[in-house]
Structure formats: structure tokens, C-alpha cells
PDB file of C-alpha atoms in Angstrom:
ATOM      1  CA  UNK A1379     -48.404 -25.147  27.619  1.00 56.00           C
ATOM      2  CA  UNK A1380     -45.505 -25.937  25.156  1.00 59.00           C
ATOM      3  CA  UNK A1381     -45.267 -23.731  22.301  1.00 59.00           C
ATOM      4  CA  UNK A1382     -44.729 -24.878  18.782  1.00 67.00           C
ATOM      5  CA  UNK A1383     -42.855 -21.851  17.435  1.00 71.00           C
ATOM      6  CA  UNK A1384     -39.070 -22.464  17.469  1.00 67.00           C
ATOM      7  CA  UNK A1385     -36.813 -19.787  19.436  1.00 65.00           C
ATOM      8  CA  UNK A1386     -35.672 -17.501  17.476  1.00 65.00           C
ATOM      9  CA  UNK A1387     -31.955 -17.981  15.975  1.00 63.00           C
ATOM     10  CA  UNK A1388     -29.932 -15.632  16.570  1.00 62.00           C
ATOM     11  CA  UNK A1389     -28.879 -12.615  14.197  1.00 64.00           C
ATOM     12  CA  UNK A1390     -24.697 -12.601  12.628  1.00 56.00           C
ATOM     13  CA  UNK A1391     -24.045  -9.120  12.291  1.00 55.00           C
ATOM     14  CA  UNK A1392     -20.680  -9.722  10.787  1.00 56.00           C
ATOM     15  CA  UNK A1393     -19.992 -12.794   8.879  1.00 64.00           C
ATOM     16  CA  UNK A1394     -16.215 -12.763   8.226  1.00 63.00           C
ATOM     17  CA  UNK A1395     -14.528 -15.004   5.080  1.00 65.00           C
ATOM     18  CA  UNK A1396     -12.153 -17.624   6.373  1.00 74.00           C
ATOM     19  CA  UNK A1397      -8.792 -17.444   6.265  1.00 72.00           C
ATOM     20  CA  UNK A1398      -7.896 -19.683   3.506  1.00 77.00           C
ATOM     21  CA  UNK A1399     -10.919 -18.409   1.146  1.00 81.00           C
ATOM     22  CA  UNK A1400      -9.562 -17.078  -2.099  1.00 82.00           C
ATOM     23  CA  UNK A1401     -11.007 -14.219  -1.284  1.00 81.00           C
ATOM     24  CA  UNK A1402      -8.686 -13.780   1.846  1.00 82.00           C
ATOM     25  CA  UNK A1403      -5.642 -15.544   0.007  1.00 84.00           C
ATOM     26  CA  UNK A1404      -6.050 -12.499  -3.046  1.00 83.00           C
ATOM     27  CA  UNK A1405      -5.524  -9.993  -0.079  1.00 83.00           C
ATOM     28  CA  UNK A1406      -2.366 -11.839   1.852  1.00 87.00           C
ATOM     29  CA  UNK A1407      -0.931 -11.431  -1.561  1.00 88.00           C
ATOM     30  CA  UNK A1408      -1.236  -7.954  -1.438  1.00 88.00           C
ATOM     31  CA  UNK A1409       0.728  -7.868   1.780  1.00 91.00           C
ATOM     32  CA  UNK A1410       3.264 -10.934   0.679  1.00 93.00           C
ATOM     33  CA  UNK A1411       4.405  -9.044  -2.038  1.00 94.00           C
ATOM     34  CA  UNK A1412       4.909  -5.862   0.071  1.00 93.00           C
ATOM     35  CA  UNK A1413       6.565  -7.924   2.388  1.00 95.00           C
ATOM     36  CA  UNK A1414       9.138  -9.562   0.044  1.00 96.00           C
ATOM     37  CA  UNK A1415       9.653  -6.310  -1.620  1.00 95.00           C
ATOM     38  CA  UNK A1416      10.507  -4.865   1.767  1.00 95.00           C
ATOM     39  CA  UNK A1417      12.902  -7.618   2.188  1.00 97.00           C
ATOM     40  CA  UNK A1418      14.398  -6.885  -1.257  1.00 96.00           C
ATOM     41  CA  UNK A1419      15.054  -3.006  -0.701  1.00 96.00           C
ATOM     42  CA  UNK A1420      16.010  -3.666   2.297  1.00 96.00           C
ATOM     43  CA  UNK A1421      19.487  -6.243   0.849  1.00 96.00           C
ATOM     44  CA  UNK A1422      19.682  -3.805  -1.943  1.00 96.00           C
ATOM     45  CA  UNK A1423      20.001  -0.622   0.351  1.00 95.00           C
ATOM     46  CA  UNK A1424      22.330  -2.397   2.808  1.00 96.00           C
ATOM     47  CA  UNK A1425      24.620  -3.631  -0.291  1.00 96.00           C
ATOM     48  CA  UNK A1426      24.871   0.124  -1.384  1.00 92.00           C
ATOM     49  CA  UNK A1427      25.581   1.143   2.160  1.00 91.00           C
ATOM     50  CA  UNK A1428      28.437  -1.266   2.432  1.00 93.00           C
ATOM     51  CA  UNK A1429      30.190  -0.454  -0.765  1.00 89.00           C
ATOM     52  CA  UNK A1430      29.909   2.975  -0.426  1.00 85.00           C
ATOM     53  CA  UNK A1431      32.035   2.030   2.822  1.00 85.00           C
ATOM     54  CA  UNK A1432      34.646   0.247   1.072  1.00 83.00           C
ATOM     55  CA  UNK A1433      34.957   2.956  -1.034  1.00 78.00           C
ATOM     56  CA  UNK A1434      35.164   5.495   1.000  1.00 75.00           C
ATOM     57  CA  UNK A1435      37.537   3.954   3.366  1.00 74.00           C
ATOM     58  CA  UNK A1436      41.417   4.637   2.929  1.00 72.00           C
ATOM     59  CA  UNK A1437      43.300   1.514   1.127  1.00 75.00           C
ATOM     60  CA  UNK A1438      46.816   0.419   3.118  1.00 78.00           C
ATOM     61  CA  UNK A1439      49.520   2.903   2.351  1.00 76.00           C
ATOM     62  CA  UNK A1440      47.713   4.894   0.217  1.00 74.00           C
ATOM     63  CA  UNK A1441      48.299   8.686  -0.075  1.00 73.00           C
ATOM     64  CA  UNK A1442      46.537  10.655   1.594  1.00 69.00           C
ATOM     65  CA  UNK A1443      46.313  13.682  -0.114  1.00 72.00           C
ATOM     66  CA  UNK A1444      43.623  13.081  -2.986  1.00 67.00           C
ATOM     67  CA  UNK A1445      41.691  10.462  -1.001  1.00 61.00           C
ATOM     68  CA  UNK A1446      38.381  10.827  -3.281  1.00 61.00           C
ATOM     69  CA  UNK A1447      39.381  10.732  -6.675  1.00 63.00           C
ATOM     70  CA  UNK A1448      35.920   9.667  -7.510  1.00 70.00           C
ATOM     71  CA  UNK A1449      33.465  11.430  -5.829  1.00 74.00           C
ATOM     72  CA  UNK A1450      30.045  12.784  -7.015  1.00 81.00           C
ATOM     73  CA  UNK A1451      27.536  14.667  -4.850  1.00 86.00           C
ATOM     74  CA  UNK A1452      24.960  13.957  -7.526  1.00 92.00           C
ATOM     75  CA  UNK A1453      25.149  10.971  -7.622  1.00 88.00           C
ATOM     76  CA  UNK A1454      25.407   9.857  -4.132  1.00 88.00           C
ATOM     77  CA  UNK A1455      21.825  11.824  -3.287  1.00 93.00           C
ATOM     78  CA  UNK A1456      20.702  10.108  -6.422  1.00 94.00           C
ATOM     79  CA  UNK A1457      21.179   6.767  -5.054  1.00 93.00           C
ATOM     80  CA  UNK A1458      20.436   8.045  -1.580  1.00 94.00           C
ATOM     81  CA  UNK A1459      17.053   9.247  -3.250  1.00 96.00           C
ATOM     82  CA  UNK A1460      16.375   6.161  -4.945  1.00 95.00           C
ATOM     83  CA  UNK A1461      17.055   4.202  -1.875  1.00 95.00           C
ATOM     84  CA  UNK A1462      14.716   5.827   0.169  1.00 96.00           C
ATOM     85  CA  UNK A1463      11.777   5.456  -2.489  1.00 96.00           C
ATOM     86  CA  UNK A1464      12.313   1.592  -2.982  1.00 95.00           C
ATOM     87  CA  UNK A1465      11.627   1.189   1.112  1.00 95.00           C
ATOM     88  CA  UNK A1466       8.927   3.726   1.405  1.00 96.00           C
ATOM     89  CA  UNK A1467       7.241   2.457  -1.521  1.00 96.00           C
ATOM     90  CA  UNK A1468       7.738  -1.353  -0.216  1.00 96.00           C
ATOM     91  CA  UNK A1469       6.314  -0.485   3.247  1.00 96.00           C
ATOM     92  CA  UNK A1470       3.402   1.207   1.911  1.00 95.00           C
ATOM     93  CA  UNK A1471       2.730  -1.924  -0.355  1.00 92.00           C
ATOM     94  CA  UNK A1472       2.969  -3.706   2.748  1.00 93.00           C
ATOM     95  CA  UNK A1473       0.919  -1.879   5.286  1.00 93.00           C
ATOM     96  CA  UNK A1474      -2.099  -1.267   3.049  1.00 90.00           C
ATOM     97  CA  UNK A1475      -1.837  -4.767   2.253  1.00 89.00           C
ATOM     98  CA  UNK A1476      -2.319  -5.804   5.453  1.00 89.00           C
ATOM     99  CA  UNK A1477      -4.626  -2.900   6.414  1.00 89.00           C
ATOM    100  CA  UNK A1478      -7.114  -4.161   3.086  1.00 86.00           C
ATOM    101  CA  UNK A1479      -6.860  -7.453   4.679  1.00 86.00           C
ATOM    102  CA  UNK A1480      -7.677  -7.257   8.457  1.00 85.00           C
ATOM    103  CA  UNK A1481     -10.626  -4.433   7.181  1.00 84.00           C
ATOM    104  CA  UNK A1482     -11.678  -7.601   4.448  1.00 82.00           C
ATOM    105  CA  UNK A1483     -11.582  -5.152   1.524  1.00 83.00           C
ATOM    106  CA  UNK A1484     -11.107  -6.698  -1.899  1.00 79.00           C
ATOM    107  CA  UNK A1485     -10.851  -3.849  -4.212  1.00 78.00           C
ATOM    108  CA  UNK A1486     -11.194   0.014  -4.699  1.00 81.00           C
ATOM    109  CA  UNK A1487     -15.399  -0.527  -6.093  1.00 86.00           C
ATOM    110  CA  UNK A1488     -15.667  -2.767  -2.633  1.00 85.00           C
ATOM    111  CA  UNK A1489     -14.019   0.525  -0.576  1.00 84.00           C
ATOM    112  CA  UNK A1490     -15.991   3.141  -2.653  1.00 86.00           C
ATOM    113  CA  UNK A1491     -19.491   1.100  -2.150  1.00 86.00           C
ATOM    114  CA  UNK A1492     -18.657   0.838   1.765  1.00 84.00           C
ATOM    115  CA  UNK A1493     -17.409   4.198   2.850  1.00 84.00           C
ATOM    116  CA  UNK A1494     -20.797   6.070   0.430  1.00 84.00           C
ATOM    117  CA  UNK A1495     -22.134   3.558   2.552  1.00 84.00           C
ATOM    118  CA  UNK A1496     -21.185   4.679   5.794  1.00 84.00           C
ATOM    119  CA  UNK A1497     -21.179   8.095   4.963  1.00 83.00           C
ATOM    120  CA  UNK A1498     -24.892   7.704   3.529  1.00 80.00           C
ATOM    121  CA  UNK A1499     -23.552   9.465   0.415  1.00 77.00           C
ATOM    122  CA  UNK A1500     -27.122   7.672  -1.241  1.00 74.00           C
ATOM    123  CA  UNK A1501     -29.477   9.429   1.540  1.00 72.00           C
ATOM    124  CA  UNK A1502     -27.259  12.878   0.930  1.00 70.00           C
ATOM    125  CA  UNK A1503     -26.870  13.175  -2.146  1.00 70.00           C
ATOM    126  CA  UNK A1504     -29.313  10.298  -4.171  1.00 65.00           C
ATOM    127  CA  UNK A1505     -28.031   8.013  -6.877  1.00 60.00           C
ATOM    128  CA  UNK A1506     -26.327   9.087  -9.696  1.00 60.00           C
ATOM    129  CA  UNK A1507     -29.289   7.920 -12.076  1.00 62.00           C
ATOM    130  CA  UNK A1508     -31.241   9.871 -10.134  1.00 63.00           C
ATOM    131  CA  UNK A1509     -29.145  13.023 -10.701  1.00 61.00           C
ATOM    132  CA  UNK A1510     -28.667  12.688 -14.311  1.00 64.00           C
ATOM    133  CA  UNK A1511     -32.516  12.102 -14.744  1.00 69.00           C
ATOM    134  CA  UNK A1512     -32.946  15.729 -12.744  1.00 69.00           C
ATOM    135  CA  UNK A1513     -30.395  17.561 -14.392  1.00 65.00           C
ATOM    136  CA  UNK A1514     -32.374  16.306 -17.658  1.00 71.00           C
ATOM    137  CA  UNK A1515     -35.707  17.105 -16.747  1.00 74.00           C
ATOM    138  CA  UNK A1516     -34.181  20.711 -16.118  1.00 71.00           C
ATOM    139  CA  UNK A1517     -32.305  21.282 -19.236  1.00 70.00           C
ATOM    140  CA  UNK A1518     -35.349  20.337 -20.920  1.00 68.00           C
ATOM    141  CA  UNK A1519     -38.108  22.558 -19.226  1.00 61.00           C
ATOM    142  CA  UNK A1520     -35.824  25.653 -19.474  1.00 55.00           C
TER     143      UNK A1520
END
């Protein structure tokens, strides 16, 4: 006997956005510009490194006895400081960049509305309208 009901299709748990989506493109972008900032500290810290070479480095028949005229503790951690926050701050562009794009997370209401979500925040601790109509009904019966 043939049957006259079509097999069922087949359920997509997970339907990823293509690659060149905007969606997908608005998140690269994220990482691209953490990425060319990287590259950016990155020139700008090896340029400091190399003049602070050339001037620490003994000129041809130079005296030696006052070989730092110029020299400032301050301002050498300053810069070493400084330094350091330009490529931390770059990389951390860059990896949650790339970690908002390979988890296909748009924005921070997108993250909030899936983490309550896995958590079951809604089954804990109901909605918010929910809560505000309780605490009402409470202040008003007391």
C-alpha cells in the first residue's frame, strides 16, 4: 500500500548566517579593526623600541663619562605603560571580535537574551513585568 503522507523533512537545529551576510560582515569588522589596530601598535611600539636604542647607544668618540644627559625614569615607564595598553587593548579588540563572530553574536541585547536564555533566568526568576506587577500588588495590600 503506498502512503500519501510525505516523509517527514528533517529538523535544522542550527541555521547559521552566511559568510558574506551583513550580518556576518558587521562582526568581521569588529575583528578587522582589532586586527589593524594590532598592526598599528605593534609599528608604533617597535619605532619607540628602536629609538630608544639609538639613543641610548654611545655616539663615535663620545665621552664617556656623562653618557645619559637626558634620561627620565618617568618618562620611560610612561611610554613603557602606554605601550603596553595600546597592544593589550588592540588584542582584546581583536579576540572578542573574532570570538562575537565564530559564536554569531551581533550585539550586547543579542548576548544578554541568549545567556538568560541558557541560564533559564525567565523560569528562575520570571519576567521583569512580572516582578514589577508583584512588587505592586504588595506595596499596595500592605
Amino acid at each position: 500500500p503506498a502512503s500519501s503522507t510525505p516523509p517527514p523533512s528533517p529538523q535544522v537545529s542550527y541555521e547559521s548566517t552566511p559568510l558574506t551576510s551583513a550580518r556576518s560582515l558587521k562582526q568581521l569588522s569588529i575583528f578587522a579593526f582589532g586586527a589593524a589596530c594590532f598592526l598599528a601598535s605593534t609599528t608604533i611600539t617597535r619605532r619607540a623600541v628602536y629609538r630608544r636604542s639609538l639613543r641610548i647607544a654611545p655616539k663615535m668618540f663620545s665621552p664617556n663619562t656623562n653618557p645619559h644627559e637626558h634620561f627620565s625614569p618617568f618618562h620611560d615607564a610612561l611610554m613603557a605603560l602606554n605601550l603596553a595598553t595600546m597592544n593589550c587593548v588592540s588584542v582584546g579588540i581583536m579576540m572578542v571580535g573574532g570570538a562575537l563572530w565564530s559564536v554569531d553574536v551581533s550585539g550586547l541585547n543579542e548576548m544578554r537574551s541568549i545567556l538568560r536564555g541558557r541560564l533559564g533566568y525567565d523560569v528562575i526568576y520570571g519576567t521583569e513585568e512580572e516582578s514589577h506587577q508583584e512588587a505592586e500588588e504588595s506595596l499596595g495590600a500592605s
